Amino acid sequence: MKSVDAHLAEILATVRPLAPIELELEQSLGATLAEEVSSPVPLPPFDNSAMDGYAVRAEDIADVPVTLPVIDDVAAGSVELRAVGPGHAVRIMTGAPLPAGADTVVPVEWTDGGTVSVRIDRRAEAGNAIRRAGEDVHAGDVVLEPGTLIGAAQLGIIAGVGRRRVWARPRPRVVVISTGAELVEPGGTLERGQIWDSNSFTLTAAVREAGAEGYRAGSVGDDPKVLLDRLDTHLVRADAIITSGGVSMGAYEPVKEALSPLSTVRFEKVAMQPGMPQGFGVLGEDQVPIFTLPGNPVSSFVSFMLFVRPALAKMRGLPAGLPETVTAYVTGPLRSPAGRRSFLRGVLEGDGTVTPVRGQGSHQFAALALANALIVVPEDVTEVAGGSSVEVIRL
Ligand code: AMP
Ligand code: MG
């Protein structure tokens, strides 16, 4: 059997970062920057007030209390500014440009708030409550490096330096297809022998949680021809494809039957539990990666976390590898098959303990929904005593 590490290594050696494209700012959340972003101007662009108050000359308020005439009122966005002469005050709002002549701002709280004249009760040092031009960024400074994941704050600074578009690797578009003649769309009624299709929803949501675009392309039954047709339809717009089911050892394994003859997709047993039957390869001229995950709901979810999620990270141009683990103390004993790495579902608590959930079968996805962690038991370990330390993947 192939090891988990070898399977992931092969996947990561095959998938490539997506080519950068020019994205509108609104489309760039979750994309990965592929250029240096610099500021054409200093930020802030001009000296301005950090508070609502009065712009004055510090020397005029050396002795307080003092009353000064208010010669002007400047709000943020004001352009016509009167200079502050000796003995003058200008009422100023946060973000408004500092008028010439003034070298300090007295917060309104230290005054009587007057509009014709103002009584200042507390002295302010020169430079008080003034935000200097270039204090955040100098003109020409790089504010974001290539490889940066664009989150809300990064999007903000891109807009803040005046950019409308950026070069970035987009979020991969991932098509999710279920197989299984027993599957019915949720919302419909079940006949004998049928179950509702949950995997396509889980996997599409997992794709989105992984920072990619997920498209649920429904279920194709167990007919390999229908699957090939569906793949054909979606290959043109997909950066990756995920299927669930149809890769085991039985009959009616449409994914295996459809793709084995192509020889660009390999079906293998990976030494893990859940999720032993795995397939991976590429399809079509564009060598679109395809992940053929097992059908049991827990197996397909765990396989996604171990193999697809890191692959999507690589496609996004981000660091990619097995999910990080933290050390925890297991509250009860664990069992695991020899020679396979187990990923048991557990509840990780704030006190650093992890408790396995009841129902560790690969079909028990209600139990998965209660878990917030996967407890990793290495291949050479078959029993773990309660109280032992274990490695845990947070979900
Ligand atoms: P398979 O890998 O196709 O042999 O499926 C293994 C198990 O997973 C069977 O019990 C299937 O009914 C179940 N299964 C397959 N696909 C789905 C799905 N999309 N949603 C829920 N269960 C599924
Ligand atoms: Mg099936």
Short mmCIF file of C-alpha atoms and ligand atoms in Angstrom, two decimals:
data_model
loop_
_atom_site.label_atom_id
_atom_site.label_comp_id
_atom_site.label_asym_id
_atom_site.label_seq_id
_atom_site.Cartn_x
_atom_site.Cartn_y
_atom_site.Cartn_z
CA MET A 1 0.00 0.00 0.00
CA LYS A 2 1.10 3.54 -0.75
CA SER A 3 1.77 5.82 2.21
CA VAL A 4 -0.24 8.96 2.89
CA ASP A 5 2.95 11.00 2.45
CA ALA A 6 3.84 9.39 -0.88
CA HIS A 7 0.34 9.96 -2.23
CA LEU A 8 0.36 13.62 -1.24
CA ALA A 9 3.89 14.08 -2.59
CA GLU A 10 2.80 12.73 -5.97
CA ILE A 11 -0.21 15.04 -6.03
CA LEU A 12 1.88 18.09 -5.11
CA ALA A 13 4.46 17.18 -7.75
CA THR A 14 1.71 17.18 -10.38
CA VAL A 15 -0.43 20.22 -9.62
CA ARG A 16 0.85 23.67 -10.64
CA PRO A 17 0.07 27.14 -9.36
CA LEU A 18 -2.59 28.80 -11.53
CA ALA A 19 -1.34 31.48 -13.90
CA PRO A 20 -1.85 35.03 -12.61
CA ILE A 21 -4.56 37.14 -14.22
CA GLU A 22 -5.61 40.74 -13.81
CA LEU A 23 -8.44 40.81 -11.27
CA GLU A 24 -10.85 43.58 -10.39
CA LEU A 25 -10.47 44.54 -6.76
CA GLU A 26 -13.95 43.18 -6.00
CA GLN A 27 -12.95 39.77 -7.40
CA SER A 28 -9.62 39.55 -5.63
CA LEU A 29 -10.61 38.37 -2.16
CA GLY A 30 -8.92 35.01 -1.59
CA ALA A 31 -6.63 35.40 -4.60
CA THR A 32 -2.85 35.35 -4.19
CA LEU A 33 -0.94 38.43 -5.19
CA ALA A 34 1.46 37.88 -8.10
CA GLU A 35 3.03 41.34 -8.19
CA GLU A 36 4.55 43.87 -5.82
CA VAL A 37 2.00 46.49 -4.84
CA SER A 38 3.51 49.88 -4.06
CA SER A 39 2.06 53.25 -3.23
CA PRO A 40 2.35 56.09 -5.76
CA VAL A 41 1.91 58.66 -2.98
CA PRO A 42 2.85 58.93 0.69
CA LEU A 43 0.24 57.66 3.15
CA PRO A 44 -1.22 59.68 4.64
CA PRO A 45 -0.79 61.93 1.58
CA PHE A 46 -0.73 65.14 3.70
CA ASP A 47 -0.30 66.23 7.33
CA ASN A 48 -3.69 65.99 8.98
CA SER A 49 -5.41 66.08 12.31
CA ALA A 50 -5.77 62.89 14.35
CA MET A 51 -8.58 64.37 16.45
CA ASP A 52 -11.44 66.81 16.45
CA GLY A 53 -10.09 69.99 18.05
CA TYR A 54 -8.22 73.21 17.31
CA ALA A 55 -5.12 73.76 15.21
CA VAL A 56 -2.92 76.40 16.87
CA ARG A 57 0.70 77.41 17.39
CA ALA A 58 2.10 75.63 20.45
CA GLU A 59 3.78 78.83 21.63
CA ASP A 60 0.35 80.54 21.83
CA ILE A 61 -0.92 78.04 24.38
CA ALA A 62 2.17 77.87 26.60
CA ASP A 63 0.14 79.52 29.38
CA VAL A 64 -3.36 78.18 29.94
CA PRO A 65 -6.17 78.87 30.20
CA VAL A 66 -6.06 81.09 27.15
CA THR A 67 -8.84 82.29 24.82
CA LEU A 68 -8.09 82.57 21.06
CA PRO A 69 -10.26 83.76 18.15
CA VAL A 70 -11.42 80.95 15.82
CA ILE A 71 -10.62 82.17 12.30
CA ASP A 72 -11.66 79.13 10.25
CA ASP A 73 -13.34 75.73 10.33
CA VAL A 74 -11.74 72.83 8.42
CA ALA A 75 -13.42 69.50 7.85
CA ALA A 76 -11.94 66.38 6.23
CA GLY A 77 -11.87 67.08 2.50
CA SER A 78 -11.46 70.86 2.91
CA VAL A 79 -9.16 72.42 0.34
CA GLU A 80 -9.29 76.18 0.94
CA LEU A 81 -7.29 76.66 4.10
CA ARG A 82 -6.46 79.85 5.91
CA ALA A 83 -3.06 79.93 7.54
CA VAL A 84 -2.97 80.05 11.32
CA GLY A 85 -1.31 83.32 12.31
CA PRO A 86 0.06 84.16 15.78
CA GLY A 87 -2.71 84.05 18.38
CA HIS A 88 -5.19 82.32 16.04
CA ALA A 89 -7.06 79.05 16.29
CA VAL A 90 -8.73 76.99 13.54
CA ARG A 91 -11.43 74.49 14.40
CA ILE A 92 -10.33 71.21 12.78
CA MET A 93 -11.89 67.77 12.33
CA THR A 94 -10.24 64.34 12.22
CA GLY A 95 -8.62 63.74 8.83
CA ALA A 96 -8.71 67.41 7.81
CA PRO A 97 -5.48 68.87 6.40
CA LEU A 98 -3.40 70.81 8.90
CA PRO A 99 -3.43 74.53 7.97
CA ALA A 100 -0.10 76.26 7.42
CA GLY A 101 1.29 77.95 10.49
CA ALA A 102 -0.26 75.52 12.98
CA ASP A 103 2.10 73.07 14.67
CA THR A 104 -0.21 71.37 17.15
CA VAL A 105 -3.81 70.24 17.59
CA VAL A 106 -5.63 70.67 20.90
CA PRO A 107 -8.36 68.04 21.32
CA VAL A 108 -11.85 69.54 21.71
CA GLU A 109 -12.08 67.83 25.11
CA TRP A 110 -9.37 70.21 26.44
CA THR A 111 -11.40 73.28 25.44
CA ASP A 112 -14.81 74.89 25.83
CA GLY A 113 -15.62 73.90 22.22
CA GLY A 114 -16.20 77.52 21.10
CA THR A 115 -16.82 78.40 17.44
CA VAL A 116 -16.19 82.17 17.51
CA SER A 117 -13.48 82.04 20.12
CA VAL A 118 -12.19 79.10 22.09
CA ARG A 119 -10.93 78.77 25.64
CA ILE A 120 -8.10 76.27 25.83
CA ASP A 121 -7.60 74.76 29.30
CA ARG A 122 -4.68 72.42 28.70
CA ARG A 123 -1.45 72.95 26.78
CA ALA A 124 -0.43 70.64 23.95
CA GLU A 125 3.16 70.05 22.85
CA ALA A 126 4.12 70.87 19.26
CA GLY A 127 3.11 67.94 17.02
CA ASN A 128 0.25 66.81 19.23
CA ALA A 129 -2.51 64.86 17.45
CA ILE A 130 -0.93 65.43 14.05
CA ARG A 131 -0.60 62.56 11.56
CA ARG A 132 2.36 63.35 9.34
CA ALA A 133 2.42 62.72 5.60
CA GLY A 134 4.23 59.44 4.88
CA GLU A 135 4.02 58.25 8.47
CA ASP A 136 2.46 54.96 7.30
CA VAL A 137 3.99 54.57 3.82
CA HIS A 138 6.51 56.61 1.83
CA ALA A 139 5.84 57.27 -1.86
CA GLY A 140 7.15 54.28 -3.81
CA ASP A 141 7.18 51.92 -0.82
CA VAL A 142 6.11 48.32 -1.43
CA VAL A 143 3.05 47.65 0.72
CA LEU A 144 2.42 44.01 -0.31
CA GLU A 145 4.80 41.36 -1.65
CA PRO A 146 4.01 38.75 -4.32
CA GLY A 147 2.66 35.58 -2.72
CA THR A 148 0.49 37.47 -0.24
CA LEU A 149 -2.96 36.01 0.26
CA ILE A 150 -5.50 38.78 -0.32
CA GLY A 151 -7.77 39.01 2.71
CA ALA A 152 -9.91 41.93 3.80
CA ALA A 153 -7.02 44.01 5.16
CA GLN A 154 -4.83 43.38 2.10
CA LEU A 155 -7.69 44.31 -0.20
CA GLY A 156 -8.02 47.50 1.83
CA ILE A 157 -4.44 48.61 1.35
CA ILE A 158 -4.59 47.79 -2.39
CA ALA A 159 -7.59 50.13 -2.64
CA GLY A 160 -5.83 52.56 -0.28
CA VAL A 161 -2.94 53.00 -2.71
CA GLY A 162 -5.43 53.78 -5.46
CA ARG A 163 -5.44 50.50 -7.40
CA ARG A 164 -8.56 49.22 -9.14
CA ARG A 165 -7.04 45.92 -10.44
CA VAL A 166 -4.22 43.61 -9.40
CA TRP A 167 -2.28 40.72 -10.89
CA ALA A 168 -3.06 37.69 -8.80
CA ARG A 169 -3.53 33.95 -8.95
CA PRO A 170 -7.31 33.49 -8.87
CA ARG A 171 -9.20 31.13 -6.63
CA PRO A 172 -9.20 27.73 -8.38
CA ARG A 173 -12.56 26.68 -9.88
CA VAL A 174 -13.34 23.21 -8.65
CA VAL A 175 -16.15 21.03 -10.00
CA VAL A 176 -17.60 18.40 -7.65
CA ILE A 177 -19.40 15.34 -9.06
CA SER A 178 -21.06 12.55 -7.06
CA THR A 179 -21.47 9.02 -8.34
CA GLY A 180 -23.91 6.40 -7.11
CA ALA A 181 -27.21 5.03 -8.44
CA GLU A 182 -28.55 5.19 -4.88
CA LEU A 183 -28.26 8.97 -4.60
CA VAL A 184 -31.21 11.36 -4.46
CA GLU A 185 -31.10 15.14 -4.19
CA PRO A 186 -31.85 16.37 -0.68
CA GLY A 187 -35.37 17.77 -0.62
CA GLY A 188 -36.72 14.77 -2.53
CA THR A 189 -38.21 11.64 -0.99
CA LEU A 190 -36.30 8.40 -0.53
CA GLU A 191 -37.39 5.16 -2.16
CA ARG A 192 -36.12 1.85 -0.83
CA GLY A 193 -32.36 1.56 -1.11
CA GLN A 194 -31.78 5.26 -1.69
CA ILE A 195 -29.89 7.85 0.32
CA TRP A 196 -29.63 11.60 -0.03
CA ASP A 197 -26.46 12.85 -1.73
CA SER A 198 -24.45 14.57 0.97
CA ASN A 199 -20.90 14.29 -0.36
CA SER A 200 -21.33 16.79 -3.16
CA PHE A 201 -22.49 19.36 -0.62
CA THR A 202 -19.72 18.56 1.87
CA LEU A 203 -17.01 18.66 -0.77
CA THR A 204 -18.26 21.83 -2.46
CA ALA A 205 -18.41 23.54 0.92
CA ALA A 206 -14.94 22.22 1.81
CA VAL A 207 -13.62 23.64 -1.46
CA ARG A 208 -15.02 27.04 -0.51
CA GLU A 209 -13.59 26.80 2.99
CA ALA A 210 -10.25 26.07 1.34
CA GLY A 211 -10.40 29.40 -0.51
CA ALA A 212 -11.41 28.06 -3.92
CA GLU A 213 -14.62 28.31 -5.98
CA GLY A 214 -16.76 25.19 -5.62
CA TYR A 215 -19.33 24.17 -8.26
CA ARG A 216 -21.64 21.28 -7.42
CA ALA A 217 -22.25 19.41 -10.66
CA GLY A 218 -24.72 16.91 -9.18
CA SER A 219 -24.76 13.15 -9.34
CA VAL A 220 -24.19 10.92 -12.39
CA GLY A 221 -25.54 7.59 -11.14
CA ASP A 222 -23.28 4.62 -11.78
CA ASP A 223 -22.94 4.85 -15.57
CA PRO A 224 -19.33 5.45 -16.67
CA LYS A 225 -20.54 6.98 -19.98
CA VAL A 226 -22.64 9.56 -18.17
CA LEU A 227 -19.65 10.36 -15.98
CA LEU A 228 -17.36 10.83 -19.02
CA ASP A 229 -19.96 13.12 -20.61
CA ARG A 230 -20.25 15.16 -17.45
CA LEU A 231 -16.46 15.42 -17.18
CA ASP A 232 -16.31 16.59 -20.80
CA THR A 233 -18.81 19.34 -20.09
CA HIS A 234 -16.96 20.64 -17.07
CA LEU A 235 -13.34 20.23 -18.15
CA VAL A 236 -13.44 23.48 -20.12
CA ARG A 237 -14.04 25.63 -17.08
CA ALA A 238 -12.53 23.60 -14.26
CA ASP A 239 -9.12 24.08 -12.68
CA ALA A 240 -9.68 20.82 -10.77
CA ILE A 241 -12.32 18.12 -10.49
CA ILE A 242 -13.38 16.08 -7.49
CA THR A 243 -15.51 12.96 -7.73
CA SER A 244 -16.89 10.91 -4.87
CA GLY A 245 -17.65 7.20 -4.88
CA GLY A 246 -17.10 4.54 -7.49
CA VAL A 247 -13.46 3.75 -6.77
CA SER A 248 -13.70 0.67 -4.53
CA MET A 249 -13.13 -2.99 -5.28
CA GLY A 250 -16.73 -3.95 -6.11
CA ALA A 251 -18.69 -3.93 -9.35
CA TYR A 252 -20.44 -0.72 -10.49
CA GLU A 253 -17.43 1.47 -9.85
CA PRO A 254 -18.09 4.04 -12.58
CA VAL A 255 -15.15 6.30 -11.84
CA LYS A 256 -12.66 3.45 -12.07
CA GLU A 257 -14.35 2.02 -15.14
CA ALA A 258 -14.47 5.35 -16.94
CA LEU A 259 -10.99 6.58 -16.13
CA SER A 260 -8.79 3.48 -15.84
CA PRO A 261 -8.52 3.14 -19.64
CA LEU A 262 -7.20 6.71 -19.92
CA SER A 263 -4.02 5.80 -18.01
CA THR A 264 -3.61 9.39 -16.82
CA VAL A 265 -5.48 8.59 -13.60
CA ARG A 266 -4.13 6.04 -11.12
CA PHE A 267 -6.26 4.12 -8.65
CA GLU A 268 -4.46 2.96 -5.57
CA LYS A 269 -4.80 1.85 -2.00
CA VAL A 270 -3.42 4.38 0.42
CA ALA A 271 -2.44 3.17 3.89
CA MET A 272 -4.97 5.19 5.84
CA GLN A 273 -8.26 4.86 7.66
CA PRO A 274 -10.74 6.05 6.65
CA GLY A 275 -10.22 6.50 2.92
CA MET A 276 -8.12 3.63 1.62
CA PRO A 277 -9.23 3.64 -2.05
CA GLN A 278 -7.89 6.78 -3.72
CA GLY A 279 -7.41 7.94 -7.26
CA PHE A 280 -5.58 10.90 -8.69
CA GLY A 281 -4.48 12.04 -12.11
CA VAL A 282 -5.00 14.59 -14.85
CA LEU A 283 -7.57 14.91 -17.62
CA GLY A 284 -7.68 16.56 -21.02
CA GLU A 285 -5.28 18.78 -22.94
CA ASP A 286 -4.98 21.18 -20.05
CA GLN A 287 -4.01 18.37 -17.67
CA VAL A 288 -6.74 19.30 -15.22
CA PRO A 289 -6.12 17.51 -11.92
CA ILE A 290 -8.82 15.09 -10.85
CA PHE A 291 -9.22 13.70 -7.35
CA THR A 292 -11.39 10.60 -7.21
CA LEU A 293 -12.31 10.25 -3.58
CA PRO A 294 -14.01 7.28 -1.94
CA GLY A 295 -17.77 7.44 -1.42
CA ASN A 296 -18.17 6.95 2.29
CA PRO A 297 -18.88 10.43 3.63
CA VAL A 298 -16.20 10.43 6.32
CA SER A 299 -13.66 8.95 3.91
CA SER A 300 -14.27 11.56 1.25
CA PHE A 301 -14.08 14.38 3.78
CA VAL A 302 -10.83 13.14 5.36
CA SER A 303 -9.35 12.53 1.90
CA PHE A 304 -10.23 16.09 0.96
CA MET A 305 -8.45 17.48 4.01
CA LEU A 306 -5.32 15.39 3.44
CA PHE A 307 -4.93 15.56 -0.33
CA VAL A 308 -7.21 18.06 -2.05
CA ARG A 309 -6.81 20.94 0.38
CA PRO A 310 -3.00 21.01 0.11
CA ALA A 311 -3.27 20.69 -3.68
CA LEU A 312 -5.60 23.69 -3.78
CA ALA A 313 -3.11 25.63 -1.65
CA LYS A 314 -0.38 24.86 -4.17
CA MET A 315 -2.66 25.90 -7.05
CA ARG A 316 -3.20 29.19 -5.23
CA GLY A 317 0.54 29.71 -4.93
CA LEU A 318 0.51 29.20 -1.17
CA PRO A 319 2.63 26.88 1.02
CA ALA A 320 1.25 23.35 0.71
CA GLY A 321 1.61 20.24 2.84
CA LEU A 322 -0.24 17.95 5.20
CA PRO A 323 -2.49 19.82 7.62
CA GLU A 324 -0.66 21.11 10.69
CA THR A 325 -1.14 19.21 13.91
CA VAL A 326 -1.20 20.22 17.56
CA THR A 327 -0.43 17.99 20.52
CA ALA A 328 -3.36 16.98 22.74
CA TYR A 329 -4.09 14.44 25.47
CA VAL A 330 -6.59 11.79 24.58
CA THR A 331 -9.20 11.16 27.30
CA GLY A 332 -9.75 7.49 26.49
CA PRO A 333 -8.03 4.55 24.76
CA LEU A 334 -7.80 4.36 20.94
CA ARG A 335 -7.38 1.47 18.53
CA SER A 336 -6.00 1.69 15.04
CA PRO A 337 -5.23 -0.91 12.34
CA ALA A 338 -1.59 -1.91 11.91
CA GLY A 339 0.15 -0.41 8.91
CA ARG A 340 -2.40 2.36 8.31
CA ARG A 341 -2.49 5.93 9.54
CA SER A 342 -5.77 6.59 11.30
CA PHE A 343 -7.65 9.84 11.42
CA LEU A 344 -10.16 9.40 14.23
CA ARG A 345 -12.83 11.99 14.81
CA GLY A 346 -12.61 13.81 18.12
CA VAL A 347 -13.61 16.83 20.13
CA LEU A 348 -10.66 19.01 21.08
CA GLU A 349 -11.25 21.07 24.21
CA GLY A 350 -9.67 24.31 25.35
CA ASP A 351 -7.82 22.43 28.10
CA GLY A 352 -5.80 20.50 25.52
CA THR A 353 -7.68 17.21 25.81
CA VAL A 354 -9.29 15.42 22.91
CA THR A 355 -12.19 12.97 23.23
CA PRO A 356 -13.00 10.56 20.39
CA VAL A 357 -16.63 10.89 19.27
CA ARG A 358 -18.89 7.82 19.39
CA GLY A 359 -19.21 6.28 15.94
CA GLN A 360 -15.86 5.96 14.20
CA GLY A 361 -17.19 4.18 11.10
CA SER A 362 -16.43 5.80 7.77
CA HIS A 363 -20.19 5.96 7.09
CA GLN A 364 -20.94 7.71 10.41
CA PHE A 365 -21.02 11.27 9.24
CA ALA A 366 -23.33 12.46 11.99
CA ALA A 367 -20.39 11.74 14.30
CA LEU A 368 -18.08 13.67 11.96
CA ALA A 369 -20.39 16.66 12.23
CA LEU A 370 -19.91 16.66 16.02
CA ALA A 371 -16.11 16.55 15.78
CA ASN A 372 -13.75 19.50 15.55
CA ALA A 373 -10.53 17.54 15.17
CA LEU A 374 -8.93 14.49 13.59
CA ILE A 375 -6.76 12.43 15.93
CA VAL A 376 -3.79 11.10 13.97
CA VAL A 377 -2.56 7.64 14.95
CA PRO A 378 0.65 6.65 13.13
CA GLU A 379 0.96 3.50 10.99
CA ASP A 380 3.03 1.57 13.54
CA VAL A 381 0.72 2.25 16.49
CA THR A 382 -2.27 -0.04 17.09
CA GLU A 383 -3.26 1.02 20.58
CA VAL A 384 -3.11 4.32 22.40
CA ALA A 385 -3.71 4.38 26.17
CA GLY A 386 -6.02 6.99 27.68
CA GLY A 387 -4.06 10.05 28.85
CA SER A 388 -1.39 9.67 26.15
CA SER A 389 -0.35 12.58 24.00
CA VAL A 390 -1.50 12.45 20.38
CA GLU A 391 -1.22 14.69 17.34
CA VAL A 392 -4.46 16.30 16.28
CA ILE A 393 -5.56 18.15 13.13
CA ARG A 394 -8.01 20.94 13.90
CA LEU A 395 -11.01 21.03 11.59
P1 AMP B 1 -18.73 3.82 -3.14
O1 AMP B 1 -17.39 4.39 -2.89
O2 AMP B 1 -19.39 4.37 -4.36
O3 AMP B 1 -18.71 2.33 -3.11
O4 AMP B 1 -19.64 4.29 -1.92
C1 AMP B 1 -19.32 3.90 -0.61
C2 AMP B 1 -20.44 4.27 0.33
O5 AMP B 1 -20.62 5.68 0.34
C3 AMP B 1 -21.79 3.68 -0.07
O6 AMP B 1 -22.47 3.31 1.10
C4 AMP B 1 -22.47 4.85 -0.75
O7 AMP B 1 -23.88 4.75 -0.70
C5 AMP B 1 -21.95 6.02 0.03
N1 AMP B 1 -21.95 7.22 -0.80
C6 AMP B 1 -21.43 7.31 -2.03
N2 AMP B 1 -21.60 8.54 -2.55
C7 AMP B 1 -22.27 9.25 -1.61
C8 AMP B 1 -22.75 10.59 -1.55
N3 AMP B 1 -22.58 11.43 -2.56
N4 AMP B 1 -23.39 11.00 -0.44
C9 AMP B 1 -23.55 10.12 0.60
N5 AMP B 1 -23.12 8.87 0.60
C10 AMP B 1 -22.49 8.42 -0.48
MG MG B 2 -20.96 3.88 -5.45
#
